[in-house]
PDB file of C-alpha atoms in Angstrom:
ATOM      1  CA  MET A 331     -14.150  -1.500 -19.525  1.00  0.00           C
ATOM      2  CA  THR A 332     -14.356  -3.163 -16.274  1.00  0.00           C
ATOM      3  CA  LEU A 333     -11.164  -5.187 -14.829  1.00  0.00           C
ATOM      4  CA  THR A 334     -11.463  -8.239 -13.156  1.00  0.00           C
ATOM      5  CA  PRO A 335      -9.174  -8.553  -9.516  1.00  0.00           C
ATOM      6  CA  ASP A 336      -6.752 -10.701 -11.613  1.00  0.00           C
ATOM      7  CA  GLN A 337      -6.817  -7.999 -14.343  1.00  0.00           C
ATOM      8  CA  VAL A 338      -6.092  -4.946 -12.341  1.00  0.00           C
ATOM      9  CA  PRO A 339      -2.240  -5.936 -11.813  1.00  0.00           C
ATOM     10  CA  TRP A 340      -1.761  -6.673 -15.456  1.00  0.00           C
ATOM     11  CA  GLY A 341      -3.135  -3.624 -16.483  1.00  0.00           C
ATOM     12  CA  ALA A 342      -1.514  -1.516 -14.172  1.00  0.00           C
ATOM     13  CA  ALA A 343       2.274  -3.193 -15.205  1.00  0.00           C
ATOM     14  CA  SER A 344       0.930  -2.334 -18.959  1.00  0.00           C
ATOM     15  CA  MET A 345       0.307   1.058 -17.950  1.00  0.00           C
ATOM     16  CA  LEU A 346       3.578   1.539 -16.183  1.00  0.00           C
ATOM     17  CA  LEU A 347       5.251   0.107 -19.348  1.00  0.00           C
ATOM     18  CA  ARG A 348       3.846   2.322 -21.594  1.00  0.00           C
ATOM     19  CA  GLN A 349       4.336   5.651 -19.302  1.00  0.00           C
ATOM     20  CA  HIS A 350       7.987   4.723 -17.727  1.00  0.00           C
ATOM     21  CA  GLY A 351       9.283   2.385 -20.281  1.00  0.00           C
ATOM     22  CA  GLU A 352      12.577   0.443 -18.518  1.00  0.00           C
ATOM     23  CA  ARG A 353      12.008   2.736 -15.407  1.00  0.00           C
ATOM     24  CA  ALA A 354       9.050   0.743 -14.784  1.00  0.00           C
ATOM     25  CA  ALA A 355      10.244  -1.800 -12.431  1.00  0.00           C
ATOM     26  CA  SER A 356      12.216   0.727 -10.456  1.00  0.00           C
ATOM     27  CA  VAL A 357       9.201   3.216  -9.702  1.00  0.00           C
ATOM     28  CA  ALA A 358       7.066  -0.441  -9.163  1.00  0.00           C
ATOM     29  CA  ALA A 359       9.902  -0.801  -6.449  1.00  0.00           C
ATOM     30  CA  ALA A 360      10.338   2.444  -5.234  1.00  0.00           C
ATOM     31  CA  ARG A 361       6.260   2.362  -4.699  1.00  0.00           C
ATOM     32  CA  VAL A 362       6.195  -1.218  -2.564  1.00  0.00           C
ATOM     33  CA  GLU A 363       9.367   0.688  -0.318  1.00  0.00           C
ATOM     34  CA  GLU A 364       7.126   3.939   0.246  1.00  0.00           C
ATOM     35  CA  LEU A 365       4.092   1.878   0.968  1.00  0.00           C
ATOM     36  CA  GLU A 366       6.491  -0.811   3.301  1.00  0.00           C
ATOM     37  CA  ARG A 367       7.255   2.762   5.382  1.00  0.00           C
ATOM     38  CA  VAL A 368       4.085   4.056   5.717  1.00  0.00           C
ATOM     39  CA  GLY A 369       3.007  -0.001   7.031  1.00  0.00           C
ATOM     40  CA  ASN A 370       0.380  -0.313   4.006  1.00  0.00           C
ATOM     41  CA  ALA A 371       0.095  -4.070   3.554  1.00  0.00           C
ATOM     42  CA  GLY A 372      -2.962  -4.419   1.127  1.00  0.00           C
ATOM     43  CA  GLY A 373      -0.645  -1.397  -1.042  1.00  0.00           C
ATOM     44  CA  VAL A 374       2.286  -2.812  -0.836  1.00  0.00           C
ATOM     45  CA  ALA A 375       0.408  -6.995  -1.955  1.00  0.00           C
ATOM     46  CA  MET A 376      -0.940  -5.056  -4.951  1.00  0.00           C
ATOM     47  CA  TRP A 377       2.290  -3.481  -6.386  1.00  0.00           C
ATOM     48  CA  LYS A 378       4.565  -6.820  -5.480  1.00  0.00           C
ATOM     49  CA  LYS A 379       1.440  -8.050  -8.040  1.00  0.00           C
ATOM     50  CA  ILE A 380       2.590  -5.564 -10.092  1.00  0.00           C
ATOM     51  CA  ALA A 381       6.307  -5.902  -9.973  1.00  0.00           C
ATOM     52  CA  SER A 382       5.470  -9.538 -10.674  1.00  0.00           C
ATOM     53  CA  CYS A 383       3.578  -8.556 -13.604  1.00  0.00           C
ATOM     54  CA  LEU A 384       6.211  -6.535 -15.007  1.00  0.00           C
ATOM     55  CA  THR A 385       9.088  -9.036 -14.787  1.00  0.00           C
ATOM     56  CA  LYS A 386       6.386 -10.988 -17.057  1.00  0.00           C
ATOM     57  CA  LEU A 387       5.779  -8.880 -19.205  1.00  0.00           C
ATOM     58  CA  SER A 388       9.208  -7.929 -20.094  1.00  0.00           C
ATOM     59  CA  ARG A 389      10.324 -11.263 -20.666  1.00  0.00           C
ATOM     60  CA  PRO A 390      11.235 -11.626 -24.418  1.00  0.00           C
ATOM     61  CA  ASP A 391       9.148 -14.817 -24.859  1.00  0.00           C
ATOM     62  CA  CYS A 392       6.027 -13.112 -23.350  1.00  0.00           C
ATOM     63  CA  LEU A 393       4.759 -12.231 -26.923  1.00  0.00           C
ATOM     64  CA  SER A 394       5.636 -15.542 -28.662  1.00  0.00           C
TER      65      SER A 394
END
């Protein structure tokens, strides 16, 4: 299955939730910090999108 560019952060967020559960947001935040430290602007932008998707997926009304 091929994901569109818009679907990639959603897929990554879903995978993080499955792998890390309640820690998923902190894992994403740590990755953003690491990428900022090394100056990887593209990686930072992607992981911020992933973090935003995590927030949306974690909302109680997400499944309704």
